[in-house]
mmCIF file of N, CA and C in Angstrom:
data_model
loop_
_atom_site.group_PDB
_atom_site.id
_atom_site.type_symbol
_atom_site.label_atom_id
_atom_site.label_comp_id
_atom_site.label_asym_id
_atom_site.label_seq_id
_atom_site.Cartn_x
_atom_site.Cartn_y
_atom_site.Cartn_z
ATOM 1 N N MET A 189 -36.526 8.651 24.737
ATOM 2 C CA MET A 189 -36.592 7.477 25.571
ATOM 3 C C MET A 189 -35.163 7.027 25.902
ATOM 4 N N ILE A 190 -34.922 6.720 27.150
ATOM 5 C CA ILE A 190 -33.614 6.228 27.571
ATOM 6 C C ILE A 190 -33.481 4.780 27.118
ATOM 7 N N ARG A 191 -32.402 4.497 26.414
ATOM 8 C CA ARG A 191 -32.154 3.151 25.886
ATOM 9 C C ARG A 191 -31.020 2.474 26.651
ATOM 10 N N ASP A 192 -31.001 1.148 26.602
ATOM 11 C CA ASP A 192 -29.901 0.383 27.176
ATOM 12 C C ASP A 192 -28.647 0.602 26.335
ATOM 13 N N ILE A 193 -27.494 0.537 26.987
ATOM 14 C CA ILE A 193 -26.213 0.677 26.290
ATOM 15 C C ILE A 193 -25.821 -0.675 25.700
ATOM 16 N N CYS A 194 -25.538 -0.688 24.407
ATOM 17 C CA CYS A 194 -25.095 -1.895 23.710
ATOM 18 C C CYS A 194 -23.637 -2.160 24.078
ATOM 19 N N LYS A 195 -23.352 -3.388 24.489
ATOM 20 C CA LYS A 195 -21.988 -3.770 24.854
ATOM 21 C C LYS A 195 -21.482 -4.924 23.993
ATOM 22 N N ASP A 196 -22.198 -5.236 22.927
ATOM 23 C CA ASP A 196 -21.836 -6.337 22.046
ATOM 24 C C ASP A 196 -20.791 -5.864 21.028
ATOM 25 N N PRO A 197 -19.535 -6.350 21.135
ATOM 26 C CA PRO A 197 -18.491 -5.875 20.224
ATOM 27 C C PRO A 197 -18.766 -6.197 18.749
ATOM 28 N N ILE A 198 -19.523 -7.217 18.473
ATOM 29 C CA ILE A 198 -19.846 -7.556 17.082
ATOM 30 C C ILE A 198 -20.751 -6.482 16.482
ATOM 31 N N LEU A 199 -21.773 -6.063 17.231
ATOM 32 C CA LEU A 199 -22.654 -4.996 16.743
ATOM 33 C C LEU A 199 -21.927 -3.654 16.691
ATOM 34 N N LEU A 200 -21.093 -3.386 17.687
ATOM 35 C CA LEU A 200 -20.370 -2.113 17.735
ATOM 36 C C LEU A 200 -19.335 -1.987 16.613
ATOM 37 N N ALA A 201 -18.875 -3.114 16.081
ATOM 38 C CA ALA A 201 -17.857 -3.107 15.021
ATOM 39 C C ALA A 201 -18.461 -2.949 13.625
ATOM 40 N N ARG A 202 -19.776 -2.863 13.525
ATOM 41 C CA ARG A 202 -20.419 -2.671 12.218
ATOM 42 C C ARG A 202 -20.405 -1.198 11.844
ATOM 43 N N LYS A 203 -20.067 -0.917 10.589
ATOM 44 C CA LYS A 203 -20.092 0.454 10.087
ATOM 45 C C LYS A 203 -21.542 0.918 9.997
ATOM 46 N N GLY A 204 -21.820 2.122 10.469
ATOM 47 C CA GLY A 204 -23.185 2.653 10.476
ATOM 48 C C GLY A 204 -23.701 2.962 9.077
ATOM 49 N N GLU A 205 -24.987 2.746 8.901
ATOM 50 C CA GLU A 205 -25.670 3.086 7.649
ATOM 51 C C GLU A 205 -25.986 4.584 7.654
ATOM 52 N N PRO A 206 -26.071 5.206 6.484
ATOM 53 C CA PRO A 206 -26.423 6.630 6.452
ATOM 54 C C PRO A 206 -27.772 6.894 7.132
ATOM 55 N N ALA A 207 -27.818 7.987 7.883
ATOM 56 C CA ALA A 207 -29.062 8.399 8.541
ATOM 57 C C ALA A 207 -29.945 9.127 7.533
ATOM 58 N N VAL A 208 -31.260 8.981 7.716
ATOM 59 C CA VAL A 208 -32.263 9.639 6.870
ATOM 60 C C VAL A 208 -33.277 10.322 7.796
ATOM 61 N N PRO A 209 -34.119 11.210 7.264
ATOM 62 C CA PRO A 209 -35.070 11.916 8.121
ATOM 63 C C PRO A 209 -35.942 11.002 9.005
ATOM 64 N N ALA A 210 -36.242 9.812 8.557
ATOM 65 C CA ALA A 210 -37.042 8.892 9.374
ATOM 66 C C ALA A 210 -36.311 8.473 10.649
ATOM 67 N N ASP A 211 -35.007 8.743 10.728
ATOM 68 C CA ASP A 211 -34.209 8.392 11.910
ATOM 69 C C ASP A 211 -34.203 9.482 12.980
ATOM 70 N N LEU A 212 -34.952 10.557 12.787
ATOM 71 C CA LEU A 212 -34.972 11.639 13.784
ATOM 72 C C LEU A 212 -35.288 11.151 15.199
ATOM 73 N N PRO A 213 -36.223 10.193 15.385
ATOM 74 C CA PRO A 213 -36.479 9.718 16.748
ATOM 75 C C PRO A 213 -35.261 9.083 17.419
ATOM 76 N N VAL A 214 -34.356 8.531 16.639
ATOM 77 C CA VAL A 214 -33.131 7.954 17.206
ATOM 78 C C VAL A 214 -32.316 9.060 17.878
ATOM 79 N N ALA A 215 -32.263 10.231 17.263
ATOM 80 C CA ALA A 215 -31.530 11.349 17.852
ATOM 81 C C ALA A 215 -32.127 11.725 19.211
ATOM 82 N N GLY A 216 -33.438 11.729 19.305
ATOM 83 C CA GLY A 216 -34.086 12.009 20.588
ATOM 84 C C GLY A 216 -33.719 10.978 21.640
ATOM 85 N N ASP A 217 -33.704 9.717 21.248
ATOM 86 C CA ASP A 217 -33.310 8.653 22.180
ATOM 87 C C ASP A 217 -31.844 8.803 22.592
ATOM 88 N N LEU A 218 -30.992 9.171 21.637
ATOM 89 C CA LEU A 218 -29.578 9.394 21.959
ATOM 90 C C LEU A 218 -29.423 10.511 22.985
ATOM 91 N N LEU A 219 -30.118 11.611 22.768
ATOM 92 C CA LEU A 219 -30.039 12.733 23.703
ATOM 93 C C LEU A 219 -30.559 12.350 25.085
ATOM 94 N N ASP A 220 -31.672 11.636 25.134
ATOM 95 C CA ASP A 220 -32.224 11.196 26.425
ATOM 96 C C ASP A 220 -31.248 10.268 27.148
ATOM 97 N N THR A 221 -30.657 9.345 26.400
ATOM 98 C CA THR A 221 -29.731 8.374 26.996
ATOM 99 C C THR A 221 -28.440 9.062 27.430
ATOM 100 N N LEU A 222 -27.947 9.993 26.626
ATOM 101 C CA LEU A 222 -26.749 10.744 26.984
ATOM 102 C C LEU A 222 -26.992 11.567 28.251
ATOM 103 N N ALA A 223 -28.114 12.249 28.323
ATOM 104 C CA ALA A 223 -28.438 13.043 29.517
ATOM 105 C C ALA A 223 -28.538 12.152 30.756
ATOM 106 N N HIS A 224 -29.096 10.963 30.590
ATOM 107 C CA HIS A 224 -29.221 10.010 31.696
ATOM 108 C C HIS A 224 -27.844 9.590 32.229
ATOM 109 N N HIS A 225 -26.854 9.516 31.346
ATOM 110 C CA HIS A 225 -25.502 9.076 31.713
ATOM 111 C C HIS A 225 -24.517 10.241 31.808
ATOM 112 N N LYS A 226 -25.014 11.462 32.001
ATOM 113 C CA LYS A 226 -24.174 12.662 31.946
ATOM 114 C C LYS A 226 -23.017 12.662 32.940
ATOM 115 N N ASP A 227 -23.141 11.941 34.040
ATOM 116 C CA ASP A 227 -22.058 11.924 35.027
ATOM 117 C C ASP A 227 -20.832 11.156 34.543
ATOM 118 N N GLY A 228 -21.017 10.242 33.578
ATOM 119 C CA GLY A 228 -19.879 9.459 33.116
ATOM 120 C C GLY A 228 -19.750 9.378 31.615
ATOM 121 N N CYS A 229 -20.436 10.266 30.896
ATOM 122 C CA CYS A 229 -20.450 10.168 29.441
ATOM 123 C C CYS A 229 -20.633 11.558 28.831
ATOM 124 N N VAL A 230 -19.844 11.854 27.793
ATOM 125 C CA VAL A 230 -19.930 13.160 27.133
ATOM 126 C C VAL A 230 -20.369 13.058 25.676
ATOM 127 N N GLY A 231 -20.515 11.837 25.179
ATOM 128 C CA GLY A 231 -20.944 11.658 23.800
ATOM 129 C C GLY A 231 -21.430 10.250 23.559
ATOM 130 N N MET A 232 -22.284 10.100 22.554
ATOM 131 C CA MET A 232 -22.808 8.780 22.195
ATOM 132 C C MET A 232 -23.038 8.719 20.692
ATOM 133 N N ALA A 233 -22.908 7.523 20.165
ATOM 134 C CA ALA A 233 -23.253 7.249 18.777
ATOM 135 C C ALA A 233 -24.430 6.287 18.773
ATOM 136 N N ALA A 234 -25.178 6.280 17.683
ATOM 137 C CA ALA A 234 -26.402 5.473 17.614
ATOM 138 C C ALA A 234 -26.143 3.992 17.862
ATOM 139 N N ASN A 235 -24.992 3.476 17.436
ATOM 140 C CA ASN A 235 -24.760 2.047 17.667
ATOM 141 C C ASN A 235 -24.624 1.716 19.149
ATOM 142 N N MET A 236 -24.328 2.702 19.972
ATOM 143 C CA MET A 236 -24.246 2.474 21.413
ATOM 144 C C MET A 236 -25.613 2.195 22.028
ATOM 145 N N ILE A 237 -26.688 2.549 21.309
ATOM 146 C CA ILE A 237 -28.034 2.221 21.787
ATOM 147 C C ILE A 237 -28.687 1.191 20.851
ATOM 148 N N GLY A 238 -27.852 0.489 20.083
ATOM 149 C CA GLY A 238 -28.333 -0.608 19.269
ATOM 150 C C GLY A 238 -28.900 -0.235 17.911
ATOM 151 N N VAL A 239 -28.628 0.987 17.438
ATOM 152 C CA VAL A 239 -29.145 1.434 16.146
ATOM 153 C C VAL A 239 -27.959 1.662 15.204
ATOM 154 N N ASN A 240 -27.920 0.950 14.100
ATOM 155 C CA ASN A 240 -26.780 0.997 13.193
ATOM 156 C C ASN A 240 -26.919 2.141 12.176
ATOM 157 N N LYS A 241 -26.883 3.370 12.682
ATOM 158 C CA LYS A 241 -27.015 4.568 11.850
ATOM 159 C C LYS A 241 -25.895 5.549 12.200
ATOM 160 N N ARG A 242 -25.563 6.409 11.259
ATOM 161 C CA ARG A 242 -24.508 7.405 11.450
ATOM 162 C C ARG A 242 -25.101 8.660 12.107
ATOM 163 N N ILE A 243 -25.307 8.563 13.407
ATOM 164 C CA ILE A 243 -25.848 9.674 14.195
ATOM 165 C C ILE A 243 -25.037 9.742 15.486
ATOM 166 N N ILE A 244 -24.630 10.959 15.860
ATOM 167 C CA ILE A 244 -23.938 11.142 17.129
ATOM 168 C C ILE A 244 -24.575 12.290 17.907
ATOM 169 N N ALA A 245 -24.433 12.231 19.219
ATOM 170 C CA ALA A 245 -24.859 13.307 20.116
ATOM 171 C C ALA A 245 -23.726 13.506 21.110
ATOM 172 N N PHE A 246 -23.448 14.765 21.462
ATOM 173 C CA PHE A 246 -22.316 15.019 22.342
ATOM 174 C C PHE A 246 -22.475 16.365 23.046
ATOM 175 N N ASP A 247 -21.688 16.512 24.107
ATOM 176 C CA ASP A 247 -21.639 17.755 24.860
ATOM 177 C C ASP A 247 -20.728 18.722 24.101
ATOM 178 N N ASN A 248 -21.309 19.802 23.622
ATOM 179 C CA ASN A 248 -20.565 20.828 22.883
ATOM 180 C C ASN A 248 -20.441 22.056 23.776
ATOM 181 N N GLN A 249 -19.475 22.027 24.660
ATOM 182 C CA GLN A 249 -19.204 23.131 25.579
ATOM 183 C C GLN A 249 -20.421 23.520 26.408
ATOM 184 N N GLY A 250 -21.082 22.518 26.979
ATOM 185 C CA GLY A 250 -22.180 22.771 27.906
ATOM 186 C C GLY A 250 -23.581 22.575 27.360
ATOM 187 N N SER A 251 -23.732 22.394 26.050
ATOM 188 C CA SER A 251 -25.050 22.081 25.495
ATOM 189 C C SER A 251 -24.900 20.921 24.524
ATOM 190 N N TYR A 252 -25.938 20.117 24.435
ATOM 191 C CA TYR A 252 -25.876 18.934 23.587
ATOM 192 C C TYR A 252 -26.100 19.295 22.124
ATOM 193 N N MET A 253 -25.403 18.578 21.271
ATOM 194 C CA MET A 253 -25.492 18.777 19.828
ATOM 195 C C MET A 253 -25.641 17.419 19.157
ATOM 196 N N VAL A 254 -26.402 17.369 18.064
ATOM 197 C CA VAL A 254 -26.595 16.138 17.301
ATOM 198 C C VAL A 254 -26.068 16.352 15.888
ATOM 199 N N MET A 255 -25.408 15.327 15.360
ATOM 200 C CA MET A 255 -24.940 15.344 13.976
ATOM 201 C C MET A 255 -25.438 14.084 13.265
ATOM 202 N N PHE A 256 -25.979 14.280 12.089
ATOM 203 C CA PHE A 256 -26.366 13.167 11.229
ATOM 204 C C PHE A 256 -25.308 13.040 10.137
ATOM 205 N N ASN A 257 -24.852 11.820 9.900
ATOM 206 C CA ASN A 257 -23.872 11.520 8.849
ATOM 207 C C ASN A 257 -22.598 12.368 8.948
ATOM 208 N N PRO A 258 -22.007 12.455 10.152
ATOM 209 C CA PRO A 258 -20.804 13.268 10.297
ATOM 210 C C PRO A 258 -19.587 12.618 9.646
ATOM 211 N N GLU A 259 -18.718 13.469 9.123
ATOM 212 C CA GLU A 259 -17.431 12.985 8.606
ATOM 213 C C GLU A 259 -16.386 14.069 8.801
ATOM 214 N N ILE A 260 -15.198 13.641 9.165
ATOM 215 C CA ILE A 260 -14.077 14.561 9.330
ATOM 216 C C ILE A 260 -13.467 14.779 7.952
ATOM 217 N N ILE A 261 -13.378 16.040 7.547
ATOM 218 C CA ILE A 261 -12.849 16.341 6.219
ATOM 219 C C ILE A 261 -11.461 16.978 6.273
ATOM 220 N N LYS A 262 -11.015 17.356 7.470
ATOM 221 C CA LYS A 262 -9.672 17.912 7.638
ATOM 222 C C LYS A 262 -9.286 17.791 9.099
ATOM 223 N N GLN A 263 -8.004 17.534 9.341
ATOM 224 C CA GLN A 263 -7.537 17.439 10.717
ATOM 225 C C GLN A 263 -6.094 17.895 10.808
ATOM 226 N N SER A 264 -5.716 18.364 12.013
ATOM 227 C CA SER A 264 -4.328 18.763 12.247
ATOM 228 C C SER A 264 -4.006 18.642 13.730
ATOM 229 N N GLY A 265 -2.718 18.572 14.023
ATOM 230 C CA GLY A 265 -2.257 18.512 15.405
ATOM 231 C C GLY A 265 -2.477 17.160 16.051
ATOM 232 N N PRO A 266 -1.835 16.093 15.555
ATOM 233 C CA PRO A 266 -2.044 14.762 16.129
ATOM 234 C C PRO A 266 -1.507 14.660 17.560
ATOM 235 N N TYR A 267 -2.181 13.840 18.364
ATOM 236 C CA TYR A 267 -1.703 13.543 19.715
ATOM 237 C C TYR A 267 -2.261 12.187 20.138
ATOM 238 N N ASP A 268 -1.667 11.623 21.172
ATOM 239 C CA ASP A 268 -2.115 10.342 21.706
ATOM 240 C C ASP A 268 -3.004 10.590 22.911
ATOM 241 N N ALA A 269 -4.111 9.857 22.961
ATOM 242 C CA ALA A 269 -5.070 9.993 24.066
ATOM 243 C C ALA A 269 -5.359 8.619 24.664
ATOM 244 N N GLU A 270 -5.954 8.632 25.822
ATOM 245 C CA GLU A 270 -6.429 7.419 26.497
ATOM 246 C C GLU A 270 -7.908 7.651 26.748
ATOM 247 N N GLU A 271 -8.771 6.763 26.218
ATOM 248 C CA GLU A 271 -10.211 6.996 26.295
ATOM 249 C C GLU A 271 -10.959 5.798 26.857
ATOM 250 N N GLY A 272 -12.053 6.115 27.530
ATOM 251 C CA GLY A 272 -12.984 5.109 27.998
ATOM 252 C C GLY A 272 -14.275 5.218 27.206
ATOM 253 N N CYS A 273 -15.153 4.235 27.399
ATOM 254 C CA CYS A 273 -16.414 4.194 26.657
ATOM 255 C C CYS A 273 -17.449 3.424 27.474
ATOM 256 N N LEU A 274 -18.678 3.914 27.471
ATOM 257 C CA LEU A 274 -19.750 3.197 28.180
ATOM 258 C C LEU A 274 -19.977 1.799 27.617
ATOM 259 N N SER A 275 -19.693 1.612 26.335
ATOM 260 C CA SER A 275 -19.958 0.327 25.688
ATOM 261 C C SER A 275 -18.878 -0.715 25.938
ATOM 262 N N LEU A 276 -17.698 -0.287 26.356
ATOM 263 C CA LEU A 276 -16.566 -1.199 26.523
ATOM 264 C C LEU A 276 -15.893 -0.949 27.867
ATOM 265 N N ALA A 277 -15.452 -2.015 28.506
ATOM 266 C CA ALA A 277 -14.792 -1.896 29.808
ATOM 267 C C ALA A 277 -13.383 -1.344 29.638
ATOM 268 N N GLY A 278 -12.927 -0.578 30.613
ATOM 269 C CA GLY A 278 -11.564 -0.094 30.633
ATOM 270 C C GLY A 278 -11.325 1.101 29.735
ATOM 271 N N THR A 279 -10.040 1.396 29.526
ATOM 272 C CA THR A 279 -9.642 2.484 28.649
ATOM 273 C C THR A 279 -8.728 1.928 27.565
ATOM 274 N N ARG A 280 -8.600 2.686 26.486
ATOM 275 C CA ARG A 280 -7.780 2.272 25.353
ATOM 276 C C ARG A 280 -7.057 3.489 24.770
ATOM 277 N N PRO A 281 -5.885 3.242 24.172
ATOM 278 C CA PRO A 281 -5.191 4.346 23.506
ATOM 279 C C PRO A 281 -5.892 4.706 22.195
ATOM 280 N N ALA A 282 -5.827 5.972 21.835
ATOM 281 C CA ALA A 282 -6.429 6.434 20.577
ATOM 282 C C ALA A 282 -5.593 7.586 20.031
ATOM 283 N N LYS A 283 -5.405 7.606 18.725
ATOM 284 C CA LYS A 283 -4.747 8.752 18.078
ATOM 285 C C LYS A 283 -5.833 9.773 17.768
ATOM 286 N N ARG A 284 -5.628 10.999 18.193
ATOM 287 C CA ARG A 284 -6.606 12.064 17.990
ATOM 288 C C ARG A 284 -5.927 13.268 17.365
ATOM 289 N N TRP A 285 -6.770 14.220 16.957
ATOM 290 C CA TRP A 285 -6.317 15.454 16.335
ATOM 291 C C TRP A 285 -6.825 16.629 17.161
ATOM 292 N N THR A 286 -5.991 17.641 17.347
ATOM 293 C CA THR A 286 -6.359 18.814 18.130
ATOM 294 C C THR A 286 -7.434 19.639 17.431
ATOM 295 N N VAL A 287 -7.357 19.722 16.099
ATOM 296 C CA VAL A 287 -8.301 20.508 15.302
ATOM 297 C C VAL A 287 -8.888 19.616 14.215
ATOM 298 N N ILE A 288 -10.219 19.615 14.116
ATOM 299 C CA ILE A 288 -10.882 18.857 13.053
ATOM 300 C C ILE A 288 -11.941 19.732 12.375
ATOM 301 N N LYS A 289 -12.115 19.512 11.101
ATOM 302 C CA LYS A 289 -13.190 20.154 10.350
ATOM 303 C C LYS A 289 -14.182 19.046 10.014
ATOM 304 N N VAL A 290 -15.443 19.258 10.384
ATOM 305 C CA VAL A 290 -16.468 18.221 10.246
ATOM 306 C C VAL A 290 -17.576 18.697 9.313
ATOM 307 N N ARG A 291 -18.005 17.778 8.461
ATOM 308 C CA ARG A 291 -19.179 18.014 7.614
ATOM 309 C C ARG A 291 -20.257 17.053 8.125
ATOM 310 N N TRP A 292 -21.489 17.572 8.304
ATOM 311 C CA TRP A 292 -22.605 16.760 8.788
ATOM 312 C C TRP A 292 -23.906 17.377 8.320
ATOM 313 N N GLN A 293 -25.001 16.739 8.709
ATOM 314 C CA GLN A 293 -26.330 17.292 8.464
ATOM 315 C C GLN A 293 -26.990 17.563 9.808
ATOM 316 N N ASN A 294 -27.749 18.667 9.868
ATOM 317 C CA ASN A 294 -28.469 18.988 11.100
ATOM 318 C C ASN A 294 -29.809 18.249 11.132
ATOM 319 N N GLU A 295 -30.652 18.589 12.101
ATOM 320 C CA GLU A 295 -31.932 17.892 12.272
ATOM 321 C C GLU A 295 -32.878 18.091 11.089
ATOM 322 N N ALA A 296 -32.661 19.123 10.288
ATOM 323 C CA ALA A 296 -33.461 19.354 9.076
ATOM 324 C C ALA A 296 -32.763 18.748 7.845
ATOM 325 N N PHE A 297 -31.676 18.020 8.101
ATOM 326 C CA PHE A 297 -30.855 17.376 7.067
ATOM 327 C C PHE A 297 -30.264 18.395 6.087
ATOM 328 N N GLN A 298 -29.977 19.579 6.636
ATOM 329 C CA GLN A 298 -29.252 20.596 5.879
ATOM 330 C C GLN A 298 -27.761 20.392 6.136
ATOM 331 N N PRO A 299 -26.933 20.544 5.100
ATOM 332 C CA PRO A 299 -25.488 20.352 5.287
ATOM 333 C C PRO A 299 -24.870 21.463 6.132
ATOM 334 N N ARG A 300 -23.935 21.064 6.960
ATOM 335 C CA ARG A 300 -23.207 21.986 7.818
ATOM 336 C C ARG A 300 -21.726 21.617 7.798
ATOM 337 N N VAL A 301 -20.865 22.609 8.017
ATOM 338 C CA VAL A 301 -19.428 22.395 8.145
ATOM 339 C C VAL A 301 -18.939 23.323 9.250
ATOM 340 N N LYS A 302 -18.115 22.781 10.146
ATOM 341 C CA LYS A 302 -17.580 23.598 11.235
ATOM 342 C C LYS A 302 -16.265 22.994 11.707
ATOM 343 N N THR A 303 -15.388 23.863 12.209
ATOM 344 C CA THR A 303 -14.128 23.431 12.797
ATOM 345 C C THR A 303 -14.302 23.355 14.315
ATOM 346 N N PHE A 304 -13.825 22.254 14.891
ATOM 347 C CA PHE A 304 -13.878 22.034 16.340
ATOM 348 C C PHE A 304 -12.462 21.820 16.839
ATOM 349 N N THR A 305 -12.225 22.201 18.094
ATOM 350 C CA THR A 305 -10.894 22.067 18.669
ATOM 351 C C THR A 305 -10.965 21.422 20.055
ATOM 352 N N GLY A 306 -9.793 20.996 20.528
ATOM 353 C CA GLY A 306 -9.643 20.532 21.899
ATOM 354 C C GLY A 306 -10.536 19.368 22.294
ATOM 355 N N TRP A 307 -11.088 19.485 23.491
ATOM 356 C CA TRP A 307 -11.890 18.418 24.084
ATOM 357 C C TRP A 307 -13.106 18.080 23.218
ATOM 358 N N THR A 308 -13.785 19.089 22.697
ATOM 359 C CA THR A 308 -14.953 18.842 21.842
ATOM 360 C C THR A 308 -14.539 18.055 20.602
ATOM 361 N N ALA A 309 -13.413 18.415 20.011
ATOM 362 C CA ALA A 309 -12.918 17.683 18.840
ATOM 363 C C ALA A 309 -12.630 16.230 19.190
ATOM 364 N N GLN A 310 -12.073 15.997 20.369
ATOM 365 C CA GLN A 310 -11.771 14.618 20.785
ATOM 366 C C GLN A 310 -13.060 13.809 20.934
ATOM 367 N N ILE A 311 -14.065 14.395 21.542
ATOM 368 C CA ILE A 311 -15.349 13.702 21.711
ATOM 369 C C ILE A 311 -15.925 13.332 20.342
ATOM 370 N N ILE A 312 -15.944 14.284 19.426
ATOM 371 C CA ILE A 312 -16.508 14.036 18.095
ATOM 372 C C ILE A 312 -15.750 12.911 17.395
ATOM 373 N N GLN A 313 -14.425 12.917 17.487
ATOM 374 C CA GLN A 313 -13.630 11.869 16.848
ATOM 375 C C GLN A 313 -13.979 10.498 17.412
ATOM 376 N N HIS A 314 -14.142 10.414 18.720
ATOM 377 C CA HIS A 314 -14.510 9.150 19.368
ATOM 378 C C HIS A 314 -15.848 8.652 18.820
ATOM 379 N N GLU A 315 -16.821 9.547 18.731
ATOM 380 C CA GLU A 315 -18.160 9.141 18.263
ATOM 381 C C GLU A 315 -18.164 8.804 16.770
ATOM 382 N N ILE A 316 -17.406 9.526 15.969
ATOM 383 C CA ILE A 316 -17.320 9.187 14.544
ATOM 384 C C ILE A 316 -16.642 7.829 14.371
ATOM 385 N N ASP A 317 -15.663 7.526 15.231
ATOM 386 C CA ASP A 317 -15.081 6.169 15.203
ATOM 387 C C ASP A 317 -16.182 5.130 15.400
ATOM 388 N N HIS A 318 -17.095 5.379 16.338
ATOM 389 C CA HIS A 318 -18.218 4.444 16.535
ATOM 390 C C HIS A 318 -19.008 4.288 15.235
ATOM 391 N N CYS A 319 -19.296 5.385 14.567
ATOM 392 C CA CYS A 319 -20.044 5.323 13.298
ATOM 393 C C CYS A 319 -19.311 4.497 12.249
ATOM 394 N N ASN A 320 -17.994 4.486 12.334
ATOM 395 C CA ASN A 320 -17.193 3.754 11.368
ATOM 396 C C ASN A 320 -16.891 2.318 11.804
ATOM 397 N N GLY A 321 -17.469 1.905 12.922
ATOM 398 C CA GLY A 321 -17.260 0.543 13.403
ATOM 399 C C GLY A 321 -15.918 0.329 14.067
ATOM 400 N N VAL A 322 -15.264 1.422 14.456
ATOM 401 C CA VAL A 322 -13.963 1.326 15.134
ATOM 402 C C VAL A 322 -14.213 1.201 16.618
ATOM 403 N N LEU A 323 -13.746 0.118 17.210
ATOM 404 C CA LEU A 323 -13.889 -0.070 18.661
ATOM 405 C C LEU A 323 -12.820 0.719 19.372
ATOM 406 N N ILE A 324 -13.226 1.548 20.296
ATOM 407 C CA ILE A 324 -12.299 2.400 21.022
ATOM 408 C C ILE A 324 -11.805 1.651 22.234
#
C-alpha cells in the first residue's frame, strides 16, 4: 500500500525500534511507496511512512532491496556529499563513506552481511541515518 510521506521532524528524529517478523507488511508498504516515488527517490526508511521500525528499502543497482535492522559494521573512504530527502525540504551536507560493510536481516529474518560501494553505499547510509533518528 502506498503511504503518505512523514514530514514531521519530531517523529523523524526518533531512533527506530528493532524490526520483528510481524513487521513484514511494513516492508511491502515501503516498497510500494518507494516505487510510487521512483522519479525522485532511491531509498526509504520506515519512519518516512510513519512507522518507527528499523527497516529500509532502496534501489540496489536497478532492483529494490529491503533490509531489516541494518547496521554499518565497517566503513572506509570518507567524503562529503549533498543530499535531499522526500521527508525534508532542500538539501543538506552529509559525511559519507565510499565503502561500507552492512549487517542486516532479510525477509526471513536470517542474518546477512555484504559490502556495498559507491552510490548504493550512499543510499544505504542515508536510510540507516533515518533508522538512527538522524535528520539528513
